[in-house]
């Protein structure tokens, strides 16, 4: 019997857009404890581009903004270029998914027919974790198989594309605020506020009752004003003069780069800085005196804490957050979508739509 096939984008290795191959692949067969999900929409994030380019390698020191999405002709394959060191190419990428469960084993039959979003971070013992679309086949396809415990049924009037903006960006932002224990009445400074994680962090911080100062290009300020930001700054503004030293309880910084030392200056004594990225450059200047003399806590976050994803489902169902869907593209136009993504002219998230058979 011929295997059943589906359309998928397969990333065949590190390199440029030529590594993204739209082709027929075998339909995944779910095993014990797994469900098969028909994908209606798949969100797109920085991580897919970074993984394809091997940006996570310790040998890379440039910002993600310095790349066109293309690899140099003489680029060597980086064995440590993925989230968990090596990436298992060929790989179907895609961390974000909204779809419908079409089959399940006897223990998960209650999910069949349900619309679900998938938890992309699957945490094991301690901080060990694997990621959908980075460590095993993800959502840039017509179907996907996952462990049933990571498929969350959701009751919402949002569209499939709107729900597909949530998992990675909002989960990452929620994990950062949860781990940093942001509380009502505190002041949080969010760098890179127009991106998927940054704009999610604004909403999630406001629902906690925090005062939010957001940094983004001035042309994107009108789109962020509707999220309830208390103070909007341009990324070229002088933070010390406009925010002040020792004035912020928490910095959410996925930008890093040259601005990093200033972030420590604006933190209060006993303040916290939380990060899950470094789009302006992973190697930063750190004056240890700013850290230890001010009792600052630096918090790195990748593995998601257990309450994070169930919290997000609740926020959506209760109408406490809203999606920021920038644009949709057909799945087969992924290269065009990634090129547009890298122009950084959008606010929120791009979503890919697979052909519906």
PDB file of C-alpha atoms in Angstrom, residues 43-233:
ATOM      1  CA  UNK A  43       2.639  30.959  13.071  1.00  0.00           C
ATOM      2  CA  UNK A  44       6.103  32.104  12.019  1.00  0.00           C
ATOM      3  CA  UNK A  45       8.862  33.296  14.355  1.00  0.00           C
ATOM      4  CA  UNK A  46      12.489  34.436  14.436  1.00  0.00           C
ATOM      5  CA  UNK A  47      13.579  31.000  15.565  1.00  0.00           C
ATOM      6  CA  UNK A  48      12.859  29.258  12.250  1.00  0.00           C
ATOM      7  CA  UNK A  49      15.132  31.694  10.409  1.00  0.00           C
ATOM      8  CA  UNK A  50      17.783  31.555  13.143  1.00  0.00           C
ATOM      9  CA  UNK A  51      17.821  27.750  13.098  1.00  0.00           C
ATOM     10  CA  UNK A  52      18.064  27.612   9.314  1.00  0.00           C
ATOM     11  CA  UNK A  53      21.044  29.994   9.433  1.00  0.00           C
ATOM     12  CA  UNK A  54      22.706  28.259  12.413  1.00  0.00           C
ATOM     13  CA  UNK A  55      22.520  31.531  14.412  1.00  0.00           C
ATOM     14  CA  UNK A  56      22.400  29.763  17.787  1.00  0.00           C
ATOM     15  CA  UNK A  57      25.988  28.581  17.326  1.00  0.00           C
ATOM     16  CA  UNK A  58      28.486  30.015  19.804  1.00  0.00           C
ATOM     17  CA  UNK A  59      30.606  31.011  16.799  1.00  0.00           C
ATOM     18  CA  UNK A  60      27.993  33.606  15.710  1.00  0.00           C
ATOM     19  CA  UNK A  61      28.212  37.039  17.322  1.00  0.00           C
ATOM     20  CA  UNK A  62      26.155  39.156  14.870  1.00  0.00           C
ATOM     21  CA  UNK A  63      22.629  40.375  15.511  1.00  0.00           C
ATOM     22  CA  UNK A  64      19.717  38.692  13.782  1.00  0.00           C
ATOM     23  CA  UNK A  65      19.074  42.071  12.112  1.00  0.00           C
ATOM     24  CA  UNK A  66      22.398  41.784  10.264  1.00  0.00           C
ATOM     25  CA  UNK A  67      21.155  38.865   8.208  1.00  0.00           C
ATOM     26  CA  UNK A  68      19.115  38.988   5.019  1.00  0.00           C
ATOM     27  CA  UNK A  69      17.889  35.484   5.687  1.00  0.00           C
ATOM     28  CA  UNK A  70      20.504  34.207   3.275  1.00  0.00           C
ATOM     29  CA  UNK A  71      23.639  32.311   4.208  1.00  0.00           C
ATOM     30  CA  UNK A  72      27.007  33.192   2.750  1.00  0.00           C
ATOM     31  CA  UNK A  73      28.219  31.008  -0.072  1.00  0.00           C
ATOM     32  CA  UNK A  74      31.120  29.704   2.001  1.00  0.00           C
ATOM     33  CA  UNK A  75      29.147  29.135   5.217  1.00  0.00           C
ATOM     34  CA  UNK A  76      30.160  26.000   7.075  1.00  0.00           C
ATOM     35  CA  UNK A  77      27.540  23.831   8.724  1.00  0.00           C
ATOM     36  CA  UNK A  78      27.426  24.607  12.464  1.00  0.00           C
ATOM     37  CA  UNK A  79      27.001  21.534  14.626  1.00  0.00           C
ATOM     38  CA  UNK A  80      25.796  23.683  17.531  1.00  0.00           C
ATOM     39  CA  UNK A  81      23.485  25.897  15.464  1.00  0.00           C
ATOM     40  CA  UNK A  82      20.151  24.775  16.958  1.00  0.00           C
ATOM     41  CA  UNK A  83      18.320  25.371  20.227  1.00  0.00           C
ATOM     42  CA  UNK A  84      19.570  22.139  21.723  1.00  0.00           C
ATOM     43  CA  UNK A  85      22.942  22.266  19.955  1.00  0.00           C
ATOM     44  CA  UNK A  86      22.348  20.214  16.786  1.00  0.00           C
ATOM     45  CA  UNK A  87      19.269  20.376  14.559  1.00  0.00           C
ATOM     46  CA  UNK A  88      17.942  17.093  13.108  1.00  0.00           C
ATOM     47  CA  UNK A  89      17.845  18.087   9.417  1.00  0.00           C
ATOM     48  CA  UNK A  90      15.888  17.415   7.278  1.00  0.00           C
ATOM     49  CA  UNK A  91      13.215  18.925   9.486  1.00  0.00           C
ATOM     50  CA  UNK A  92       9.703  20.315   9.197  1.00  0.00           C
ATOM     51  CA  UNK A  93      10.000  23.571  11.144  1.00  0.00           C
ATOM     52  CA  UNK A  94       7.185  25.589  12.710  1.00  0.00           C
ATOM     53  CA  UNK A  95       6.598  26.093  16.435  1.00  0.00           C
ATOM     54  CA  UNK A  96       3.065  27.536  16.279  1.00  0.00           C
ATOM     55  CA  UNK A  97      -0.047  25.626  15.347  1.00  0.00           C
ATOM     56  CA  UNK A  98      -3.817  25.865  15.386  1.00  0.00           C
ATOM     57  CA  UNK A  99      -5.710  22.883  14.056  1.00  0.00           C
ATOM     58  CA  UNK A 100      -8.252  20.149  14.643  1.00  0.00           C
ATOM     59  CA  UNK A 101      -7.541  16.734  16.179  1.00  0.00           C
ATOM     60  CA  UNK A 102      -8.530  14.106  13.603  1.00  0.00           C
ATOM     61  CA  UNK A 103      -7.388  10.941  15.372  1.00  0.00           C
ATOM     62  CA  UNK A 104      -6.204   9.837  18.800  1.00  0.00           C
ATOM     63  CA  UNK A 105      -5.587   6.711  20.832  1.00  0.00           C
ATOM     64  CA  UNK A 106      -8.174   5.429  23.330  1.00  0.00           C
ATOM     65  CA  UNK A 107      -6.886   7.638  26.144  1.00  0.00           C
ATOM     66  CA  UNK A 108      -7.360  10.857  24.168  1.00  0.00           C
ATOM     67  CA  UNK A 109     -10.564  10.267  22.207  1.00  0.00           C
ATOM     68  CA  UNK A 110     -12.147  13.261  23.930  1.00  0.00           C
ATOM     69  CA  UNK A 111      -9.891  15.516  21.804  1.00  0.00           C
ATOM     70  CA  UNK A 112     -11.076  14.196  18.429  1.00  0.00           C
ATOM     71  CA  UNK A 113     -12.906  16.947  16.562  1.00  0.00           C
ATOM     72  CA  UNK A 114     -11.669  19.644  18.955  1.00  0.00           C
ATOM     73  CA  UNK A 115      -9.904  22.795  17.773  1.00  0.00           C
ATOM     74  CA  UNK A 116      -6.560  22.951  19.557  1.00  0.00           C
ATOM     75  CA  UNK A 117      -3.406  24.969  19.906  1.00  0.00           C
ATOM     76  CA  UNK A 118      -0.181  23.092  20.592  1.00  0.00           C
ATOM     77  CA  UNK A 119       2.316  23.756  23.357  1.00  0.00           C
ATOM     78  CA  UNK A 120       5.642  24.050  21.496  1.00  0.00           C
ATOM     79  CA  UNK A 121       7.935  23.737  24.538  1.00  0.00           C
ATOM     80  CA  UNK A 122       7.885  20.235  25.959  1.00  0.00           C
ATOM     81  CA  UNK A 123       9.694  20.317  29.262  1.00  0.00           C
ATOM     82  CA  UNK A 124      11.155  17.248  30.899  1.00  0.00           C
ATOM     83  CA  UNK A 125      13.068  16.781  34.136  1.00  0.00           C
ATOM     84  CA  UNK A 126      14.548  19.971  35.538  1.00  0.00           C
ATOM     85  CA  UNK A 127      15.136  22.437  32.722  1.00  0.00           C
ATOM     86  CA  UNK A 128      15.562  19.826  29.988  1.00  0.00           C
ATOM     87  CA  UNK A 129      13.239  20.664  27.094  1.00  0.00           C
ATOM     88  CA  UNK A 130      12.581  19.925  23.434  1.00  0.00           C
ATOM     89  CA  UNK A 131      10.792  22.180  20.971  1.00  0.00           C
ATOM     90  CA  UNK A 132       8.232  21.562  18.297  1.00  0.00           C
ATOM     91  CA  UNK A 133       9.752  22.470  14.947  1.00  0.00           C
ATOM     92  CA  UNK A 134      13.298  22.714  16.307  1.00  0.00           C
ATOM     93  CA  UNK A 135      13.974  19.282  17.796  1.00  0.00           C
ATOM     94  CA  UNK A 136      11.252  17.288  16.000  1.00  0.00           C
ATOM     95  CA  UNK A 137       8.876  17.869  13.082  1.00  0.00           C
ATOM     96  CA  UNK A 138       6.675  20.930  13.481  1.00  0.00           C
ATOM     97  CA  UNK A 139       3.761  22.813  11.978  1.00  0.00           C
ATOM     98  CA  UNK A 140       4.831  23.892   8.473  1.00  0.00           C
ATOM     99  CA  UNK A 141       2.730  21.095   7.012  1.00  0.00           C
ATOM    100  CA  UNK A 142      -0.846  19.921   6.536  1.00  0.00           C
ATOM    101  CA  UNK A 143      -0.748  17.527   9.498  1.00  0.00           C
ATOM    102  CA  UNK A 144       1.291  17.014  12.649  1.00  0.00           C
ATOM    103  CA  UNK A 145       1.523  14.413  15.392  1.00  0.00           C
ATOM    104  CA  UNK A 146       2.185  15.372  19.016  1.00  0.00           C
ATOM    105  CA  UNK A 147       1.764  13.927  22.464  1.00  0.00           C
ATOM    106  CA  UNK A 148      -1.841  14.426  23.537  1.00  0.00           C
ATOM    107  CA  UNK A 149      -0.796  16.283  26.698  1.00  0.00           C
ATOM    108  CA  UNK A 150       0.529  19.141  24.544  1.00  0.00           C
ATOM    109  CA  UNK A 151      -2.707  19.640  22.580  1.00  0.00           C
ATOM    110  CA  UNK A 152      -4.970  22.147  24.345  1.00  0.00           C
ATOM    111  CA  UNK A 153      -8.613  22.378  23.286  1.00  0.00           C
ATOM    112  CA  UNK A 154      -9.733  25.990  23.140  1.00  0.00           C
ATOM    113  CA  UNK A 155     -13.148  27.649  23.141  1.00  0.00           C
ATOM    114  CA  UNK A 156     -12.748  30.984  21.373  1.00  0.00           C
ATOM    115  CA  UNK A 157     -14.258  32.985  18.530  1.00  0.00           C
ATOM    116  CA  UNK A 158     -10.790  33.915  17.256  1.00  0.00           C
ATOM    117  CA  UNK A 159      -9.906  32.760  13.748  1.00  0.00           C
ATOM    118  CA  UNK A 160      -7.457  29.922  13.187  1.00  0.00           C
ATOM    119  CA  UNK A 161      -4.826  32.410  12.019  1.00  0.00           C
ATOM    120  CA  UNK A 162      -5.332  34.559  15.120  1.00  0.00           C
ATOM    121  CA  UNK A 163      -4.906  31.546  17.404  1.00  0.00           C
ATOM    122  CA  UNK A 164      -1.748  30.573  15.513  1.00  0.00           C
ATOM    123  CA  UNK A 165      -0.101  33.840  16.615  1.00  0.00           C
ATOM    124  CA  UNK A 166      -0.171  32.714  20.244  1.00  0.00           C
ATOM    125  CA  UNK A 167       1.913  29.654  21.163  1.00  0.00           C
ATOM    126  CA  UNK A 168       5.588  30.627  20.813  1.00  0.00           C
ATOM    127  CA  UNK A 169       5.456  34.421  21.174  1.00  0.00           C
ATOM    128  CA  UNK A 170       2.876  34.645  23.940  1.00  0.00           C
ATOM    129  CA  UNK A 171       4.161  31.526  25.689  1.00  0.00           C
ATOM    130  CA  UNK A 172       7.688  32.941  25.718  1.00  0.00           C
ATOM    131  CA  UNK A 173       6.453  36.299  27.041  1.00  0.00           C
ATOM    132  CA  UNK A 174       4.240  34.693  29.681  1.00  0.00           C
ATOM    133  CA  UNK A 175       7.103  32.468  30.811  1.00  0.00           C
ATOM    134  CA  UNK A 176       9.373  35.504  31.198  1.00  0.00           C
ATOM    135  CA  UNK A 177       6.871  37.441  33.308  1.00  0.00           C
ATOM    136  CA  UNK A 178       5.940  34.350  35.317  1.00  0.00           C
ATOM    137  CA  UNK A 179       9.575  33.482  36.081  1.00  0.00           C
ATOM    138  CA  UNK A 180      10.387  37.124  36.903  1.00  0.00           C
ATOM    139  CA  UNK A 181       7.289  37.312  39.143  1.00  0.00           C
ATOM    140  CA  UNK A 182       5.985  40.607  37.762  1.00  0.00           C
ATOM    141  CA  UNK A 183       3.291  41.952  40.099  1.00  0.00           C
ATOM    142  CA  UNK A 184       0.673  44.709  40.060  1.00  0.00           C
ATOM    143  CA  UNK A 185       2.063  48.198  40.586  1.00  0.00           C
ATOM    144  CA  UNK A 186       5.558  47.409  39.334  1.00  0.00           C
ATOM    145  CA  UNK A 187       7.143  49.188  36.369  1.00  0.00           C
ATOM    146  CA  UNK A 188       8.394  47.072  33.479  1.00  0.00           C
ATOM    147  CA  UNK A 189      10.510  48.216  30.530  1.00  0.00           C
ATOM    148  CA  UNK A 190      10.006  46.125  27.377  1.00  0.00           C
ATOM    149  CA  UNK A 191      12.619  46.344  24.616  1.00  0.00           C
ATOM    150  CA  UNK A 192      11.725  45.279  21.077  1.00  0.00           C
ATOM    151  CA  UNK A 193       8.080  45.913  21.894  1.00  0.00           C
ATOM    152  CA  UNK A 194       6.734  45.709  18.328  1.00  0.00           C
ATOM    153  CA  UNK A 195       7.849  42.125  17.760  1.00  0.00           C
ATOM    154  CA  UNK A 196       5.781  39.044  18.494  1.00  0.00           C
ATOM    155  CA  UNK A 197       7.211  38.458  21.975  1.00  0.00           C
ATOM    156  CA  UNK A 198       7.442  42.151  22.838  1.00  0.00           C
ATOM    157  CA  UNK A 199       3.860  42.996  21.876  1.00  0.00           C
ATOM    158  CA  UNK A 200       2.667  39.907  23.755  1.00  0.00           C
ATOM    159  CA  UNK A 201       4.651  40.987  26.814  1.00  0.00           C
ATOM    160  CA  UNK A 202       2.907  44.380  26.770  1.00  0.00           C
ATOM    161  CA  UNK A 203      -0.525  42.776  26.983  1.00  0.00           C
ATOM    162  CA  UNK A 204       0.506  40.191  29.555  1.00  0.00           C
ATOM    163  CA  UNK A 205       2.181  42.816  31.758  1.00  0.00           C
ATOM    164  CA  UNK A 206      -0.868  45.098  31.600  1.00  0.00           C
ATOM    165  CA  UNK A 207      -3.201  42.273  32.618  1.00  0.00           C
ATOM    166  CA  UNK A 208      -0.989  41.850  35.698  1.00  0.00           C
ATOM    167  CA  UNK A 209      -1.534  45.515  36.575  1.00  0.00           C
ATOM    168  CA  UNK A 210       2.012  46.706  35.810  1.00  0.00           C
ATOM    169  CA  UNK A 211       3.054  50.071  34.412  1.00  0.00           C
ATOM    170  CA  UNK A 212       4.541  49.431  30.952  1.00  0.00           C
ATOM    171  CA  UNK A 213       7.288  51.409  29.212  1.00  0.00           C
ATOM    172  CA  UNK A 214       7.814  50.100  25.683  1.00  0.00           C
ATOM    173  CA  UNK A 215      10.658  50.645  23.210  1.00  0.00           C
ATOM    174  CA  UNK A 216       9.928  50.393  19.479  1.00  0.00           C
ATOM    175  CA  UNK A 217      10.553  52.287  16.263  1.00  0.00           C
ATOM    176  CA  UNK A 218       8.512  55.484  16.305  1.00  0.00           C
ATOM    177  CA  UNK A 219       6.580  54.547  13.155  1.00  0.00           C
ATOM    178  CA  UNK A 220       5.132  51.570  15.043  1.00  0.00           C
ATOM    179  CA  UNK A 221       3.937  53.559  18.047  1.00  0.00           C
ATOM    180  CA  UNK A 222       0.368  54.069  16.759  1.00  0.00           C
ATOM    181  CA  UNK A 223      -0.164  50.312  16.593  1.00  0.00           C
ATOM    182  CA  UNK A 224       1.147  49.833  20.135  1.00  0.00           C
ATOM    183  CA  UNK A 225      -0.877  52.625  21.724  1.00  0.00           C
ATOM    184  CA  UNK A 226      -3.998  50.482  21.613  1.00  0.00           C
ATOM    185  CA  UNK A 227      -2.357  47.920  23.903  1.00  0.00           C
ATOM    186  CA  UNK A 228      -2.430  50.304  26.871  1.00  0.00           C
ATOM    187  CA  UNK A 229       1.263  51.214  26.995  1.00  0.00           C
ATOM    188  CA  UNK A 230       1.940  53.899  29.618  1.00  0.00           C
ATOM    189  CA  UNK A 231       5.058  55.330  27.922  1.00  0.00           C
ATOM    190  CA  UNK A 232       6.327  54.760  24.372  1.00  0.00           C
ATOM    191  CA  UNK A 233       9.966  55.350  23.469  1.00  0.00           C
TER     192      UNK A 233
END
